[in-house]
Amino acid sequence: MAAGYAPVYRERPLDSKDMRAVRSAVDMLLEGHDPYPAVVVDRLWNVVRANRAMGVMLDVAPPELLAPAPNVMRLALHPEGLPAHAVDYGEVRAYLLGGLAQQAHTTGDPALRALYDEVSAYEVPVHEAPAPPQERGPREAVVPMRFRTPYGELAMFSSIATFGAPADVTLSELAIELFFPMDQHTERVLRGRAGGPGLSGTPVASVASVASVALGAGELLADAAARGVGR
């Protein structure tokens, strides 16, 4: 910038006055999706916001992985996070690492490469036999997240939302993950918890959120960066 090469797009914090309309839209999506979980992540998989239904997932996340800044990739791959509770974790791990590697390669972002190097080096539970990261062929139409909780085994899939025609770096790097139940038991648990303590707008994450987020958001965030809006 000192040399006269100012960026085309600004990078405003989500809590700034100029982003009021964006915050309103994000909160509307998060709250409107309740009683199903929803979470917002940035380009480095840090949790920015979450709705109250994410509380059902927090029960399986150890406190040390939630502070000071929850990161969904670390939660998904750390031995004390997702691997300790997930069912069929090998397939999910392979897809997560494959997606993160692709995102790091596409964007050329050294921070993403450092994150990949860190999480790919985590130990894998002995009862799991994960496929290599490049083997990303799911057996189902979507790669589900199945995990054990105090409410029994829950199963979810997700959809990713991003902002169209972003003209701000922060905005281009946000992804909104909306979770949906895959079976009646999961739906009963989520609906039974409706009206519980609210978490909307707070920086929380869970081991369950990471799997589905990583399955699709990496490609979307990489695409945004490739368009020149992000880094």
Short mmCIF file of C-alpha atoms in Angstrom, two decimals:
data_model
loop_
_atom_site.label_atom_id
_atom_site.label_comp_id
_atom_site.label_asym_id
_atom_site.label_seq_id
_atom_site.Cartn_x
_atom_site.Cartn_y
_atom_site.Cartn_z
CA MET A 1 0.00 0.00 0.00
CA ALA A 2 2.90 2.37 0.76
CA ALA A 3 4.15 1.82 -2.81
CA GLY A 4 0.79 2.76 -4.26
CA TYR A 5 -0.60 -0.75 -4.80
CA ALA A 6 -3.72 -0.51 -2.70
CA PRO A 7 -5.96 -3.60 -2.70
CA VAL A 8 -9.05 -3.51 -4.89
CA TYR A 9 -11.26 -4.67 -2.03
CA ARG A 10 -11.34 -3.60 1.60
CA GLU A 11 -11.11 -6.00 4.53
CA ARG A 12 -13.58 -4.91 7.21
CA PRO A 13 -14.18 -6.83 10.46
CA LEU A 14 -17.53 -8.60 10.65
CA ASP A 15 -18.43 -6.54 13.72
CA SER A 16 -17.79 -3.19 11.98
CA LYS A 17 -20.56 -0.69 11.29
CA ASP A 18 -20.25 -1.18 7.52
CA MET A 19 -20.98 -4.91 7.92
CA ARG A 20 -24.25 -4.45 9.84
CA ALA A 21 -26.40 -5.77 6.98
CA VAL A 22 -24.12 -8.77 6.56
CA ARG A 23 -24.26 -9.59 10.29
CA SER A 24 -28.02 -9.36 10.16
CA ALA A 25 -28.17 -11.78 7.24
CA VAL A 26 -25.80 -14.21 8.96
CA ASP A 27 -27.77 -14.14 12.21
CA MET A 28 -31.02 -14.63 10.29
CA LEU A 29 -29.64 -17.79 8.67
CA LEU A 30 -28.25 -19.15 11.93
CA GLU A 31 -31.34 -18.48 14.02
CA GLY A 32 -33.76 -19.47 11.27
CA HIS A 33 -32.06 -22.86 10.97
CA ASP A 34 -32.65 -23.69 14.62
CA PRO A 35 -33.27 -26.37 15.97
CA TYR A 36 -30.66 -27.73 13.57
CA PRO A 37 -27.00 -26.70 14.07
CA ALA A 38 -25.39 -24.00 11.96
CA VAL A 39 -21.93 -22.45 12.10
CA VAL A 40 -19.89 -19.79 10.28
CA VAL A 41 -16.18 -20.29 9.57
CA ASP A 42 -13.45 -18.14 8.03
CA ARG A 43 -10.81 -19.15 5.48
CA LEU A 44 -8.62 -20.78 8.15
CA TRP A 45 -11.48 -22.83 9.61
CA ASN A 46 -11.84 -20.65 12.69
CA VAL A 47 -15.38 -20.48 14.03
CA VAL A 48 -16.84 -16.98 13.74
CA ARG A 49 -20.45 -17.51 14.84
CA ALA A 50 -22.79 -20.38 15.71
CA ASN A 51 -26.45 -20.87 16.57
CA ARG A 52 -27.91 -22.26 19.79
CA ALA A 53 -28.39 -25.76 18.34
CA MET A 54 -24.62 -26.18 18.20
CA GLY A 55 -24.91 -26.87 21.92
CA VAL A 56 -25.82 -30.48 21.18
CA MET A 57 -22.36 -30.92 19.72
CA LEU A 58 -20.40 -29.10 22.40
CA ASP A 59 -20.98 -31.94 24.84
CA VAL A 60 -18.45 -34.10 23.02
CA ALA A 61 -15.77 -31.41 22.60
CA PRO A 62 -13.09 -31.14 25.33
CA PRO A 63 -12.70 -27.57 26.68
CA GLU A 64 -9.04 -27.36 25.70
CA LEU A 65 -9.98 -27.66 22.02
CA LEU A 66 -12.54 -24.85 22.26
CA ALA A 67 -10.22 -22.17 23.64
CA PRO A 68 -8.95 -19.65 23.01
CA ALA A 69 -10.07 -19.76 19.36
CA PRO A 70 -11.87 -22.92 18.14
CA ASN A 71 -10.62 -24.26 14.84
CA VAL A 72 -12.76 -26.86 13.10
CA MET A 73 -9.87 -28.70 11.45
CA ARG A 74 -8.08 -29.16 14.74
CA LEU A 75 -11.32 -30.28 16.37
CA ALA A 76 -11.94 -32.73 13.55
CA LEU A 77 -8.52 -34.35 13.53
CA HIS A 78 -7.06 -34.03 17.01
CA PRO A 79 -7.06 -37.42 18.80
CA GLU A 80 -9.04 -35.93 21.70
CA GLY A 81 -11.60 -34.34 19.40
CA LEU A 82 -13.59 -36.02 16.66
CA PRO A 83 -11.61 -39.29 16.53
CA ALA A 84 -12.63 -40.07 20.11
CA HIS A 85 -16.35 -39.93 19.25
CA ALA A 86 -16.76 -40.47 15.52
CA VAL A 87 -18.14 -43.53 13.75
CA ASP A 88 -16.53 -44.47 10.40
CA TYR A 89 -13.88 -41.84 11.04
CA GLY A 90 -11.43 -43.14 8.44
CA GLU A 91 -13.52 -42.03 5.47
CA VAL A 92 -14.19 -38.63 7.01
CA ARG A 93 -10.51 -38.06 7.82
CA ALA A 94 -9.46 -38.92 4.28
CA TYR A 95 -11.97 -36.47 2.86
CA LEU A 96 -11.03 -33.71 5.30
CA LEU A 97 -7.32 -33.91 4.58
CA GLY A 98 -7.90 -34.18 0.85
CA GLY A 99 -10.08 -31.08 0.86
CA LEU A 100 -7.68 -29.07 3.00
CA ALA A 101 -4.70 -30.07 0.83
CA GLN A 102 -6.62 -29.00 -2.28
CA GLN A 103 -7.56 -25.67 -0.72
CA ALA A 104 -3.98 -24.96 0.37
CA HIS A 105 -2.66 -25.83 -3.11
CA THR A 106 -5.28 -23.78 -4.97
CA THR A 107 -4.87 -20.65 -2.87
CA GLY A 108 -1.13 -20.91 -2.23
CA ASP A 109 -1.85 -19.71 1.29
CA PRO A 110 1.09 -20.51 3.63
CA ALA A 111 -1.23 -20.40 6.67
CA LEU A 112 -3.42 -23.11 5.17
CA ARG A 113 -0.35 -25.18 4.29
CA ALA A 114 0.87 -24.85 7.88
CA LEU A 115 -2.54 -25.93 9.15
CA TYR A 116 -2.51 -28.96 6.85
CA ASP A 117 0.98 -29.96 7.99
CA GLU A 118 -0.14 -29.71 11.61
CA VAL A 119 -3.41 -31.64 11.46
CA SER A 120 -2.18 -34.32 9.05
CA ALA A 121 0.50 -35.21 11.59
CA TYR A 122 -2.01 -35.95 14.36
CA GLU A 123 -2.20 -39.53 15.58
CA VAL A 124 -5.03 -41.70 14.33
CA PRO A 125 -6.92 -43.97 16.76
CA VAL A 126 -5.71 -47.55 16.52
CA HIS A 127 -9.23 -48.79 15.86
CA GLU A 128 -9.44 -46.66 12.70
CA ALA A 129 -7.83 -47.40 9.34
CA PRO A 130 -8.12 -44.13 7.37
CA ALA A 131 -7.73 -44.10 3.61
CA PRO A 132 -4.99 -41.92 2.09
CA PRO A 133 -6.05 -38.24 1.78
CA GLN A 134 -6.24 -38.40 -2.02
CA GLU A 135 -8.89 -41.14 -1.97
CA ARG A 136 -11.99 -38.96 -1.84
CA GLY A 137 -14.66 -41.20 -3.28
CA PRO A 138 -17.60 -41.36 -0.82
CA ARG A 139 -19.84 -44.40 -0.77
CA GLU A 140 -22.97 -42.26 -0.38
CA ALA A 141 -24.36 -39.16 -2.09
CA VAL A 142 -22.87 -37.14 0.76
CA VAL A 143 -20.21 -38.02 3.31
CA PRO A 144 -22.17 -38.12 6.59
CA MET A 145 -20.88 -37.18 10.00
CA ARG A 146 -21.74 -39.88 12.56
CA PHE A 147 -20.68 -39.36 16.15
CA ARG A 148 -21.42 -40.64 19.63
CA THR A 149 -22.88 -38.20 22.16
CA PRO A 150 -24.65 -38.37 25.55
CA TYR A 151 -27.86 -38.41 23.46
CA GLY A 152 -26.86 -41.49 21.51
CA GLU A 153 -25.35 -41.77 18.05
CA LEU A 154 -26.22 -38.80 15.85
CA ALA A 155 -25.87 -38.56 12.06
CA MET A 156 -25.89 -35.38 9.99
CA PHE A 157 -25.07 -33.99 6.58
CA SER A 158 -24.68 -30.36 5.62
CA SER A 159 -25.04 -27.64 3.03
CA ILE A 160 -22.59 -24.76 2.48
CA ALA A 161 -23.65 -21.16 1.82
CA THR A 162 -21.42 -18.29 0.72
CA PHE A 163 -22.12 -14.67 -0.22
CA GLY A 164 -22.64 -13.87 -3.88
CA ALA A 165 -20.57 -11.11 -5.54
CA PRO A 166 -18.53 -10.26 -2.43
CA ALA A 167 -16.69 -6.93 -2.52
CA ASP A 168 -14.93 -7.38 0.82
CA VAL A 169 -12.10 -9.78 1.71
CA THR A 170 -13.66 -10.81 5.03
CA LEU A 171 -17.00 -11.49 3.37
CA SER A 172 -15.45 -13.52 0.54
CA GLU A 173 -13.77 -15.81 3.05
CA LEU A 174 -16.84 -16.70 5.13
CA ALA A 175 -18.71 -19.98 4.73
CA ILE A 176 -21.99 -20.82 6.48
CA GLU A 177 -22.55 -24.47 7.30
CA LEU A 178 -26.13 -25.66 7.77
CA PHE A 179 -26.58 -29.13 9.27
CA PHE A 180 -29.50 -31.50 8.69
CA PRO A 181 -30.41 -34.78 10.42
CA MET A 182 -29.93 -38.02 8.49
CA ASP A 183 -32.29 -40.12 10.59
CA GLN A 184 -35.32 -39.84 12.86
CA HIS A 185 -33.36 -40.29 16.08
CA THR A 186 -31.08 -37.34 15.28
CA GLU A 187 -34.08 -35.20 14.38
CA ARG A 188 -35.84 -36.08 17.64
CA VAL A 189 -32.73 -35.18 19.65
CA LEU A 190 -32.30 -31.83 17.89
CA ARG A 191 -35.97 -30.89 18.12
CA GLY A 192 -36.11 -32.05 21.74
CA ARG A 193 -33.35 -29.59 22.62
CA ALA A 194 -35.07 -26.64 20.93
CA GLY A 195 -35.36 -23.69 23.25
CA GLY A 196 -32.22 -24.55 25.21
CA PRO A 197 -29.47 -22.07 26.12
CA GLY A 198 -28.71 -19.78 23.21
CA LEU A 199 -25.30 -19.72 21.54
CA SER A 200 -26.09 -17.44 18.60
CA GLY A 201 -23.30 -15.02 17.85
CA THR A 202 -20.73 -16.65 20.14
CA PRO A 203 -17.40 -18.10 18.94
CA VAL A 204 -18.04 -21.78 19.65
CA ALA A 205 -17.21 -24.96 17.74
CA SER A 206 -17.52 -28.69 18.11
CA VAL A 207 -15.98 -31.86 16.86
CA ALA A 208 -19.14 -32.60 14.95
CA SER A 209 -19.16 -29.33 13.04
CA VAL A 210 -15.81 -29.84 11.41
CA ALA A 211 -16.50 -32.87 9.32
CA SER A 212 -19.24 -31.49 7.15
CA VAL A 213 -17.74 -28.01 7.01
CA ALA A 214 -14.51 -29.31 5.63
CA LEU A 215 -16.17 -31.56 3.06
CA GLY A 216 -17.39 -28.67 0.94
CA ALA A 217 -16.20 -25.34 2.27
CA GLY A 218 -12.59 -25.82 1.20
CA GLU A 219 -13.46 -25.84 -2.47
CA LEU A 220 -15.80 -22.86 -2.07
CA LEU A 221 -13.26 -20.77 -0.18
CA ALA A 222 -10.55 -21.72 -2.64
CA ASP A 223 -12.80 -20.66 -5.50
CA ALA A 224 -13.39 -17.29 -3.86
CA ALA A 225 -9.64 -16.78 -3.52
CA ALA A 226 -9.09 -17.80 -7.14
CA ARG A 227 -11.53 -15.06 -8.22
CA GLY A 228 -9.17 -12.54 -6.68
CA VAL A 229 -11.42 -11.40 -3.84
CA GLY A 230 -9.53 -13.21 -1.10
CA ARG A 231 -5.80 -13.50 -0.51
#
